[in-house]
GROMACS .gro file of C-alpha atoms in nm:
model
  414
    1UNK     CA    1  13.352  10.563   9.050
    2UNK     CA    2  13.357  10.568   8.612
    3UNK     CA    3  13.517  10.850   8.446
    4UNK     CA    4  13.247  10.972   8.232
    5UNK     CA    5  13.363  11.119   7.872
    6UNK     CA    6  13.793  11.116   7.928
    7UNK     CA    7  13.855  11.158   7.548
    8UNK     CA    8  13.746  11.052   7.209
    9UNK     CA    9  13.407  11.015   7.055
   10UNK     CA   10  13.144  11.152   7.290
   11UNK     CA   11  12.886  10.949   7.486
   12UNK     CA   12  12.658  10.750   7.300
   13UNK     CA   13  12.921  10.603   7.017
   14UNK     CA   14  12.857  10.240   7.116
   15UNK     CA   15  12.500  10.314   7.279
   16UNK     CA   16  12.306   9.955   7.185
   17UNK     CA   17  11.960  10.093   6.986
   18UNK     CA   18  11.710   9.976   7.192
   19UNK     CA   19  11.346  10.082   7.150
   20UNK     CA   20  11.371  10.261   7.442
   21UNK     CA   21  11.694  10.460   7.352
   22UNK     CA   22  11.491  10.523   6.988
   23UNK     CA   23  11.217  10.684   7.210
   24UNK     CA   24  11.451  10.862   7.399
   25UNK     CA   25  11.634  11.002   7.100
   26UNK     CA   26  11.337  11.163   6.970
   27UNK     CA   27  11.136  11.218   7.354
   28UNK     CA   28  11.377  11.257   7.602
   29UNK     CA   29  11.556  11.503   7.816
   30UNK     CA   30  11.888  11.677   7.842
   31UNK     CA   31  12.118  11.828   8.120
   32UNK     CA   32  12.365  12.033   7.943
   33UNK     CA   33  12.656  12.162   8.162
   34UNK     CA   34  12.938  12.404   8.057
   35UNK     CA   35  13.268  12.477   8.194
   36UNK     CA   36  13.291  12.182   8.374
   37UNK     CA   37  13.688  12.083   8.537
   38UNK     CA   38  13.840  11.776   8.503
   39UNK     CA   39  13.799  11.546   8.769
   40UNK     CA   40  13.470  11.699   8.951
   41UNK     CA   41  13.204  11.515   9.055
   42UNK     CA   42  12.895  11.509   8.833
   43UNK     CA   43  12.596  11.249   8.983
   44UNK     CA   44  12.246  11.253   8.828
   45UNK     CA   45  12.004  10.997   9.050
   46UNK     CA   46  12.180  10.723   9.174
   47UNK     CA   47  12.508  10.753   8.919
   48UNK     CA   48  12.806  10.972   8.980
   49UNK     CA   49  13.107  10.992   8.785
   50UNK     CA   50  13.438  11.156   8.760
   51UNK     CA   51  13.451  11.353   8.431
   52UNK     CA   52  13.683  11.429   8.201
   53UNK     CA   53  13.767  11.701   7.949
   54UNK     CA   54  13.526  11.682   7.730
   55UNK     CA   55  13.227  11.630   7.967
   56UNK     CA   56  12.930  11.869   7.893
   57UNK     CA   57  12.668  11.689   8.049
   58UNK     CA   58  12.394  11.412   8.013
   59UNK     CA   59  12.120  11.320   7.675
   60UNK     CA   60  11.863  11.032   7.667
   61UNK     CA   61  11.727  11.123   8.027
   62UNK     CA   62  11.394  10.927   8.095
   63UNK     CA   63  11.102  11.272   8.137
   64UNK     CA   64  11.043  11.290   8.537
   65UNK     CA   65  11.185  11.391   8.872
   66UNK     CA   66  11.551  11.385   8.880
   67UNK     CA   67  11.801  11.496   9.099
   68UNK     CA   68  12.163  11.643   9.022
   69UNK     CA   69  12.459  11.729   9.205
   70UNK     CA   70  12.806  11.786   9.192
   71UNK     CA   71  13.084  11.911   9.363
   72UNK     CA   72  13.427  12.065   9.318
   73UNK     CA   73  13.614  11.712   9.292
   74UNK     CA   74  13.552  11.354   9.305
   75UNK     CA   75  13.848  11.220   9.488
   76UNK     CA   76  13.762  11.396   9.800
   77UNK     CA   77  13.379  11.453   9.788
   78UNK     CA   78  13.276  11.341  10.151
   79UNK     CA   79  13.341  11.628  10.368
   80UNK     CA   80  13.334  11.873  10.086
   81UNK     CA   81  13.035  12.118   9.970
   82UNK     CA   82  12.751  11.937   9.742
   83UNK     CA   83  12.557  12.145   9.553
   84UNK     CA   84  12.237  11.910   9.431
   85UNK     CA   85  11.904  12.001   9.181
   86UNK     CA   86  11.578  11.872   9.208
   87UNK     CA   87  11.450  11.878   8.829
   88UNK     CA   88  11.103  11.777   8.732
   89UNK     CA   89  11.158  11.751   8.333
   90UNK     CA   90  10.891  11.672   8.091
   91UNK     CA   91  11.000  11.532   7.750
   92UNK     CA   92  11.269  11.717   7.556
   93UNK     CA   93  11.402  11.948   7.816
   94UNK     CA   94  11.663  12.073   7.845
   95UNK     CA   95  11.835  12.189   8.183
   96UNK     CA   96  12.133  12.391   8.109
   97UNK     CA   97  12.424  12.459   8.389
   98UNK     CA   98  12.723  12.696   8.377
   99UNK     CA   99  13.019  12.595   8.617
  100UNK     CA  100  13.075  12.882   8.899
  101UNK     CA  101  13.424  12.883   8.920
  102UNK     CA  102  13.481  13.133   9.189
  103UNK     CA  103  13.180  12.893   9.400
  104UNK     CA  104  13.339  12.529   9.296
  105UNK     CA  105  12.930  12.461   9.158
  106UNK     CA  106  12.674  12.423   8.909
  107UNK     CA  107  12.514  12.742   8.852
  108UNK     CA  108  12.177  12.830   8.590
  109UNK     CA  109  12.245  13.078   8.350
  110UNK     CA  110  12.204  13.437   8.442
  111UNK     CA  111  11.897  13.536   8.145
  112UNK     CA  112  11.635  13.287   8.023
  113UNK     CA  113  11.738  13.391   7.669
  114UNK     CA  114  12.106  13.252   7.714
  115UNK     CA  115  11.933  12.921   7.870
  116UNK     CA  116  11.693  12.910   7.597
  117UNK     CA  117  11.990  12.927   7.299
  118UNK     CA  118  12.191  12.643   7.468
  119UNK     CA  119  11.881  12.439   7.471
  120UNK     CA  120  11.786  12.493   7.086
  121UNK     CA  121  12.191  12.376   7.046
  122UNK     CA  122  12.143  12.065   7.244
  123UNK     CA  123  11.782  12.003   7.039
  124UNK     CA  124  12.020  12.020   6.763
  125UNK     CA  125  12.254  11.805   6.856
  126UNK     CA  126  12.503  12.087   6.824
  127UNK     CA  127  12.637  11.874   7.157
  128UNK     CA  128  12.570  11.534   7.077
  129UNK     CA  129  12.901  11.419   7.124
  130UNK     CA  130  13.015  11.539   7.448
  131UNK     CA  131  12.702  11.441   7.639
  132UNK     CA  132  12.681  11.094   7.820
  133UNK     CA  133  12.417  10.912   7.797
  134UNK     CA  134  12.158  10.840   8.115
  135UNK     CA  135  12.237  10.512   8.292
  136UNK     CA  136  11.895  10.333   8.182
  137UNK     CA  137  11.991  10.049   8.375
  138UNK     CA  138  11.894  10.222   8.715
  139UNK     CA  139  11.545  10.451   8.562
  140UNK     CA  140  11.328  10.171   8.748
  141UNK     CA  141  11.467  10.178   9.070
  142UNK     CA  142  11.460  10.560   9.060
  143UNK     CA  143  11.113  10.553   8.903
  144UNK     CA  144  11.029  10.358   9.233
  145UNK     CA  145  11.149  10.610   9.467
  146UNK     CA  146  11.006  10.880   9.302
  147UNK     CA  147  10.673  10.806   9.183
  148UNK     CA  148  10.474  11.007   9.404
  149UNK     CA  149  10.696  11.365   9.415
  150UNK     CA  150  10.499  11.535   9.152
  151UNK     CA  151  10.620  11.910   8.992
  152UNK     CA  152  10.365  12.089   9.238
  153UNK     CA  153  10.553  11.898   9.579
  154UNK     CA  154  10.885  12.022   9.414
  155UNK     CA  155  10.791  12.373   9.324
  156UNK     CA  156  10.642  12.383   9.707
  157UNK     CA  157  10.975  12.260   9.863
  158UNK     CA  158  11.256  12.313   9.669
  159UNK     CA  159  11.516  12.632   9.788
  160UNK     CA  160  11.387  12.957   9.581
  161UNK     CA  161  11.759  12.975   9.467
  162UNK     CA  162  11.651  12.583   9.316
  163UNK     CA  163  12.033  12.486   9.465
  164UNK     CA  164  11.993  12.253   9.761
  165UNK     CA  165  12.357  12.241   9.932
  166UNK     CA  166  12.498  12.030  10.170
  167UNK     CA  167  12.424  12.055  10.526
  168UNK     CA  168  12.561  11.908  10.838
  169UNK     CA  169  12.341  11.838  11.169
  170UNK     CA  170  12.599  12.125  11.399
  171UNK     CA  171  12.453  12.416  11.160
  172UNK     CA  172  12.130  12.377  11.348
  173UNK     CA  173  12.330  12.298  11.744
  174UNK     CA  174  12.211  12.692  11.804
  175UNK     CA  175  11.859  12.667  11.705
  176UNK     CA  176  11.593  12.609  11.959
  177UNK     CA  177  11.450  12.314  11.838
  178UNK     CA  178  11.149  12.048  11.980
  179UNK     CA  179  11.162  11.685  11.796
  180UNK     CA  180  11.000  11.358  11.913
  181UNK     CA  181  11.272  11.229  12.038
  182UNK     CA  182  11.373  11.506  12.260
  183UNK     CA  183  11.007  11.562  12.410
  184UNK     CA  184  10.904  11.453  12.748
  185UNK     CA  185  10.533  11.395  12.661
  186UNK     CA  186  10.441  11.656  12.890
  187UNK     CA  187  10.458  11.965  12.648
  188UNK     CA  188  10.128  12.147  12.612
  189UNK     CA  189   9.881  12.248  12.262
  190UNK     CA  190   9.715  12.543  12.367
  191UNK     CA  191   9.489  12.680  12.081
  192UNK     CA  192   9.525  12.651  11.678
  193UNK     CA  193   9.657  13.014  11.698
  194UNK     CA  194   9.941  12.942  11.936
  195UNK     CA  195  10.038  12.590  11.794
  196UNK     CA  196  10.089  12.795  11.426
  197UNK     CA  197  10.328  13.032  11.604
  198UNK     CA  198  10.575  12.787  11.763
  199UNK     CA  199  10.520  12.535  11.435
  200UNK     CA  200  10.635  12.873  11.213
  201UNK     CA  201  10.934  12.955  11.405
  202UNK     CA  202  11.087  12.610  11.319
  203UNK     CA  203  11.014  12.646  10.987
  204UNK     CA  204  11.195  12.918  10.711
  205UNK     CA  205  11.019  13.189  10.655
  206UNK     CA  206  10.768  13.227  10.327
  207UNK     CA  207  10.917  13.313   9.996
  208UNK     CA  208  10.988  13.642   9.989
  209UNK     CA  209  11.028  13.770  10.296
  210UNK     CA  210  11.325  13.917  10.486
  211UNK     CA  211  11.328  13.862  10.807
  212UNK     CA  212  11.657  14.000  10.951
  213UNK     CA  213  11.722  13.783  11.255
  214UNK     CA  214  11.631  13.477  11.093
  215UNK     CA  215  11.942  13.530  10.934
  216UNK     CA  216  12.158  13.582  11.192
  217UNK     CA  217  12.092  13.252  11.315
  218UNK     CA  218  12.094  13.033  11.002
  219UNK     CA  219  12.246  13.122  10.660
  220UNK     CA  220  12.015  13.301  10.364
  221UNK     CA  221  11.757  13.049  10.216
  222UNK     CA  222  11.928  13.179   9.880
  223UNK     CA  223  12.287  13.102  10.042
  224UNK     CA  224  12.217  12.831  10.220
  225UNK     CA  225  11.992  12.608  10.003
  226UNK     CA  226  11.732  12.635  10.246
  227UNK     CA  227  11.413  12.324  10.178
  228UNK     CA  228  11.020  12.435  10.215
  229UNK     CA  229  10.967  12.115  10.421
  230UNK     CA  230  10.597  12.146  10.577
  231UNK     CA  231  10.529  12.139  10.916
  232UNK     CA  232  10.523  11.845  11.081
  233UNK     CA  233  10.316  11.864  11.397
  234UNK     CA  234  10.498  11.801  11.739
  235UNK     CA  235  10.330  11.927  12.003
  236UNK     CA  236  10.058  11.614  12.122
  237UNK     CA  237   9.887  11.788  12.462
  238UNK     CA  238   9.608  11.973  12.415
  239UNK     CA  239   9.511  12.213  12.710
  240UNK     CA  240   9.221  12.087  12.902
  241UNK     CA  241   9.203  11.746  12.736
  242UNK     CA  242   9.145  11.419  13.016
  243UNK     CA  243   9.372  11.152  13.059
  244UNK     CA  244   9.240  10.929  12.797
  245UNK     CA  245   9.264  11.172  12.542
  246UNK     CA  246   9.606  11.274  12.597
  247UNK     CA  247   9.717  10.883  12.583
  248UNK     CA  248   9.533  10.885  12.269
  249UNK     CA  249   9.731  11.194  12.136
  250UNK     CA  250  10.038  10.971  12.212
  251UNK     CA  251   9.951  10.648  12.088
  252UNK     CA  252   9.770  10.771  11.710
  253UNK     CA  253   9.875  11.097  11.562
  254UNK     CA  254   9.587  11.006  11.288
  255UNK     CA  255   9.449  11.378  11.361
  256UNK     CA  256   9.773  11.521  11.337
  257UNK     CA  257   9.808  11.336  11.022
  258UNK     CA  258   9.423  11.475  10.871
  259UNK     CA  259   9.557  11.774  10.971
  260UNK     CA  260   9.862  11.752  10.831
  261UNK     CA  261   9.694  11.623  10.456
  262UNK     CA  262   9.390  11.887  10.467
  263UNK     CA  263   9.620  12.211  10.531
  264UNK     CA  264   9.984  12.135  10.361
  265UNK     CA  265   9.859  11.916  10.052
  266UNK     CA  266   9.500  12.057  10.019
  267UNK     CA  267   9.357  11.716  10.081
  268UNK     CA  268   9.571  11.523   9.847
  269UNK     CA  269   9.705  11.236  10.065
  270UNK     CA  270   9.988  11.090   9.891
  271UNK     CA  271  10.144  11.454   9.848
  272UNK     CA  272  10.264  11.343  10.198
  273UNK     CA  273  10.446  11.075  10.065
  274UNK     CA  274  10.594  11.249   9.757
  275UNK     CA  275  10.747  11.508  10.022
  276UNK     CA  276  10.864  11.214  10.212
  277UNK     CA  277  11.056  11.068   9.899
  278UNK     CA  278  11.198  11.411   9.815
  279UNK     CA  279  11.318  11.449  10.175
  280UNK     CA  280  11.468  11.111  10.177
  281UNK     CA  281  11.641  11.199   9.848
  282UNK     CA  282  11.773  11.526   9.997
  283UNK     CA  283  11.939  11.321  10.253
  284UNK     CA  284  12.070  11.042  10.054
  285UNK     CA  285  12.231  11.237   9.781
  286UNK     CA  286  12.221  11.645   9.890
  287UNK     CA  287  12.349  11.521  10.221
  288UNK     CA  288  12.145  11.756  10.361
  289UNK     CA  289  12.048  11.712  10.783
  290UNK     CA  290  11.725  11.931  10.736
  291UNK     CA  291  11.623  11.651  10.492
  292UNK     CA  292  11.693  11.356  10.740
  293UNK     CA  293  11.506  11.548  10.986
  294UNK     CA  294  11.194  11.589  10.775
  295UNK     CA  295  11.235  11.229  10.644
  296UNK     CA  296  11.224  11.070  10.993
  297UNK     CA  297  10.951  11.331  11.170
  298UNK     CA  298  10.715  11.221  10.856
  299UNK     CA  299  10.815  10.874  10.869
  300UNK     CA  300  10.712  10.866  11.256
  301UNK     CA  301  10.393  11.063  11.197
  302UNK     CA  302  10.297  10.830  10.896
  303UNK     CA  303  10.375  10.477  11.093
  304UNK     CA  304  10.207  10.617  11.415
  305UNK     CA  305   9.844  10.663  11.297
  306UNK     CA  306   9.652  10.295  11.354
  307UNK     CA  307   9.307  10.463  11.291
  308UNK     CA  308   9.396  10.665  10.980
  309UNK     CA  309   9.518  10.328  10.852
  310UNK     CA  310   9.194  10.204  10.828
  311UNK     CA  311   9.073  10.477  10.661
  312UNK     CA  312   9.300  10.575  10.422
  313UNK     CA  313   9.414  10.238  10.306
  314UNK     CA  314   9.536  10.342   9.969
  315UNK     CA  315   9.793  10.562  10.152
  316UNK     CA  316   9.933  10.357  10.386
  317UNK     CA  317   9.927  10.094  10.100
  318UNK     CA  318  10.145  10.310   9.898
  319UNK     CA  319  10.358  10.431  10.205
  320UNK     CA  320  10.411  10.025  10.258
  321UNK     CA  321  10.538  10.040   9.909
  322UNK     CA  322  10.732  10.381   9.906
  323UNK     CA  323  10.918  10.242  10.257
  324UNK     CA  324  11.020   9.942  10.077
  325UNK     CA  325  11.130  10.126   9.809
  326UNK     CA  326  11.391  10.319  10.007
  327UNK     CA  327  11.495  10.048  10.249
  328UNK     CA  328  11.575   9.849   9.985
  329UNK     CA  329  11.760  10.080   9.828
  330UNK     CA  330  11.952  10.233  10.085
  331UNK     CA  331  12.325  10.163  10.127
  332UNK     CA  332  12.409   9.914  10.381
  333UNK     CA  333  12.612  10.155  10.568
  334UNK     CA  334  12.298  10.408  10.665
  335UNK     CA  335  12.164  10.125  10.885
  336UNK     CA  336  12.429  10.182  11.137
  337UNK     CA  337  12.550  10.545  11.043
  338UNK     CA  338  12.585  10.794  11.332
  339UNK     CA  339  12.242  10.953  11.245
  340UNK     CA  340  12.003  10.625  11.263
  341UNK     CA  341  12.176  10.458  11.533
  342UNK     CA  342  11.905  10.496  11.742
  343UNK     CA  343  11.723  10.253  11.466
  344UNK     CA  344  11.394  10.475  11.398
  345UNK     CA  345  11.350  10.299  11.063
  346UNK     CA  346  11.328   9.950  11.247
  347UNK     CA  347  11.112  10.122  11.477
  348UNK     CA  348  10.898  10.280  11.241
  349UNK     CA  349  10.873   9.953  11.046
  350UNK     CA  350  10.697   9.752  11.317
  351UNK     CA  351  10.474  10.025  11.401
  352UNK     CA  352  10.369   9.998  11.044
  353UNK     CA  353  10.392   9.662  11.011
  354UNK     CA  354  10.140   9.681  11.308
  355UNK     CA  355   9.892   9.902  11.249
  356UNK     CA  356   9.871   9.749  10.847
  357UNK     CA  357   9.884   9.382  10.894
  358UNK     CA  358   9.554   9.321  11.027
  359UNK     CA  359   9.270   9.113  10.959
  360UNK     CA  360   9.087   9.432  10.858
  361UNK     CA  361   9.352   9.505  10.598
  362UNK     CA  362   9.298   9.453  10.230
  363UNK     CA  363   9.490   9.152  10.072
  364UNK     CA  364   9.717   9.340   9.862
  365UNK     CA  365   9.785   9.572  10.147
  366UNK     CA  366   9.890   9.258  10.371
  367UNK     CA  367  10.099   9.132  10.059
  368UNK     CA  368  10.298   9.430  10.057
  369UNK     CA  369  10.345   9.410  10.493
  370UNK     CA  370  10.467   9.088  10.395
  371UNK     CA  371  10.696   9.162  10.174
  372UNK     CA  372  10.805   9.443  10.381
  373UNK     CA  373  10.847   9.231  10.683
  374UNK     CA  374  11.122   9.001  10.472
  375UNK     CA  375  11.318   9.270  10.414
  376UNK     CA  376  11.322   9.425  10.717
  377UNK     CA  377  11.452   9.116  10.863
  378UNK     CA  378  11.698   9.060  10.579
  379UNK     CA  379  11.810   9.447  10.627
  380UNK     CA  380  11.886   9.440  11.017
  381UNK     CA  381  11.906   9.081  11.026
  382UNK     CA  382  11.699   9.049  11.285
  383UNK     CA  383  11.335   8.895  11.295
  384UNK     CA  384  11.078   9.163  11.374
  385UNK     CA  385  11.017   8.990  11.690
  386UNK     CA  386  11.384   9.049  11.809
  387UNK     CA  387  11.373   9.377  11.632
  388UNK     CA  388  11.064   9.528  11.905
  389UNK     CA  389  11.354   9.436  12.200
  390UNK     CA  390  11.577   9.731  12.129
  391UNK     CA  391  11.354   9.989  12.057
  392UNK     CA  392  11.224  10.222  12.343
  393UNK     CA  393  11.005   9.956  12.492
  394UNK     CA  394  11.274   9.709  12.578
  395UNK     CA  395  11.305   9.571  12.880
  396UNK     CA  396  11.589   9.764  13.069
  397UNK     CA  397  11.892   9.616  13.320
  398UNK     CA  398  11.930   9.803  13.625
  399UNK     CA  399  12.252   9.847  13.792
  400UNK     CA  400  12.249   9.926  14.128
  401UNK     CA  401  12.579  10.147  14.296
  402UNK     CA  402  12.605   9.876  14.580
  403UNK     CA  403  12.589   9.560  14.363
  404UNK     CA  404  12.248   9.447  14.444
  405UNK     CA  405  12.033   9.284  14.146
  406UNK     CA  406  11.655   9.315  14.187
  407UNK     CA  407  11.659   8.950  14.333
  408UNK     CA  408  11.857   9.069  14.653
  409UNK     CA  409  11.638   9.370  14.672
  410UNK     CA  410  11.344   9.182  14.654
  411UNK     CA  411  11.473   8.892  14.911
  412UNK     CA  412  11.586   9.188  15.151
  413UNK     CA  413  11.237   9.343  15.160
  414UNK     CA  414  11.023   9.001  15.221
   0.00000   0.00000   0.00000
């Protein structure tokens, strides 16, 4: 990890002037952060630095979704609080932080006016020198991963307090929760009424309202950092419904997924997958559980849904691209971290490697499968073939208490 400003001449003293860093000069976007200690963590996107004394923030940021974090010191960041900021900045704006000493984080400032005079100062280059300039090096990759989470997905899930803090999976051990993986198959959707009410009780609570035993179990949205994830539907059985309709509840979620697109994105269909890259991001870099959670439950919706494929290729053409996008980028120690070891993204892959490479399938949508396919099997280094045997349809060894294998059994019974 770089030490970003230590001493001397600010930022951008040997800063090569590139048309793109001429652009930025006159177009781009500031984070301007006061009071910052030595030595604390300061990461916008995928850099993070220690900083040093002079540190008072970042210039030449590209306009877009960003996100930025920090936390009360670099040297021992894992297992500490992160305190993270999901910015959508359009050109020349400036986001101005003040340093919460008595917190250890990044804080706005308490009156739009003050925020609004440290942003003229900045404009005026009043802080030139002590700002560092954005990595441009990595603005691609992160344009990648964030092309679809547009101002309107962030304003819907981002915390009201705007902080997103870190949050560990045994904050939620109390909470009665339902999840794919934890569901028998068996669990019953009575009517559109009733399905709201269980869907709303794992979900916070609207803007705005205080709701006093909500917060007995879980911190304050405005403490806690609390995410405005949608709901993801969970509950497959439908009361009344035959036998073949409940195996075709299990096997394509597509009308979960309709569902899902008409009444949390008002029919925009890739505001699905700009919540999904926002989640993902929340994970990655807020360390965040609630936004593993939401990553993997839309992730499994999304790569479960073979007739929704056909319909909506342009979504599931971007989702091909968008899952690329984050495998690819992903550290090589998430693939066998604690929280994926039961390999859902391998899983997920081959579902949608299944339900998109088909005949039926548009030739840049089977271009992209294919590509996806490569790195899959570069990623878990595994072919997808091998990669089917240890998900939940592998074949399973049975151990019998008396030592018997299935060939004695079967020899005893002829």
């Amino acid at each position: 990890m770089s030490t970003l400003l230590p001493l001397g001449q600010g930022g951008g003293a040997g800063l090569q002037r590139t048309e793109e860093v001429q652009r930025l000069t006159e177009h781009g976007c500031s984070v301007l952060c006061l009071g910052c200690p030595e030595g604390m963590l300061f990461g916008i996107d995928y850099a993070a630095w220690s900083v040093g004394p002079q540190f008072m923030g970042i210039k030449l940021v590209p306009p877009g979704l960003h996100y930025v974090y920090c936390s009360a010191s670099a040297a021992e960041d894992v297992g500490i609080s992160r305190t993270g900021f999901f910015l959508f900045m359009r050109p020349k704006d400036v986001a101005v932080f003040k340093w919460d000493e008595q917190n250890e984080e990044l804080t706005r400032p308490d009156s739009l006016e003050e925020e609004a005079r440290y942003a003229d100062g900045v404009r005026g280059f009043d802080f030139d020198k002590n700002l560092g300039p954005y990595p441009l090096e990595l603005s691609a990759q992160w344009s990648e991963l964030t092309r679809h989470a547009t101002a309107d997905i962030v304003s819907k899930v981002e915390p009201v307090s705007k902080a997103v803090r870190s949050k560990r999976a045994e904050y939620d051990e109390a909470l009665p929760t339902a999840t794919l993986d934890t569901m028998d198959g068996d669990e019953v959707m009575g009517d559109d009424s009733d399905l709201e009410e269980k869907e709303a009780a794992q979900q916070p609570q609207p803007r705005g309202r205080n709701d006093s035993k909500q917060q007995e179990s879980v911190e304050s949205n405005q403490g806690s950092g609390c995410l405005f994830f949608s709901s993801v539907p969970r509950l497959r059985k439908k009361v009344g419904a035959t036998a073949v309709q409940t195996t075709q509840l299990h096997m394509d979620r597509s009308h979960q997924l309709e569902e899902m697109i008409s009444k949390e994105y008002k029919g925009n269909e890739l505001g699905i997958l700009g919540e999904l890259q926002m989640a993902y991001i929340a994970f990655l870099l807020g360390q965040n559980y609630d936004g593993f959670e939401q990553w993997r439950s839309l992730l499994q919706l999304l790569c479960n849904c073979e007739s929704a494929a056909v319909r909506r290729g342009e979504l599931f053409g971007e989702l091909c691209r968008t899952f690329f996008a984050q495998l690819s980028q992903a550290p090589s120690d998430l693939f066998g971290d604690d929280l994926t070891k039961d390999n859902f993204m391998g899983s997920c892959a081959i579902s949608l490697l299944e339900i998109c490479d088909v005949e039926s399938s548009s030739q840049k949508l089977r271009r992209r499968c294919g590509k996806l396919r490569e790195l899959v099997e570069q990623k878990f280094g595994l072919s997808t073939q091998d990669l089917e045997l240890l998900g939940e349809d592998a074949p399973q060894i049975v151990d019998f208490e008396d030592g018997r294998d299935l060939v004695d059994l079967a020899s005893a019974g002829a």
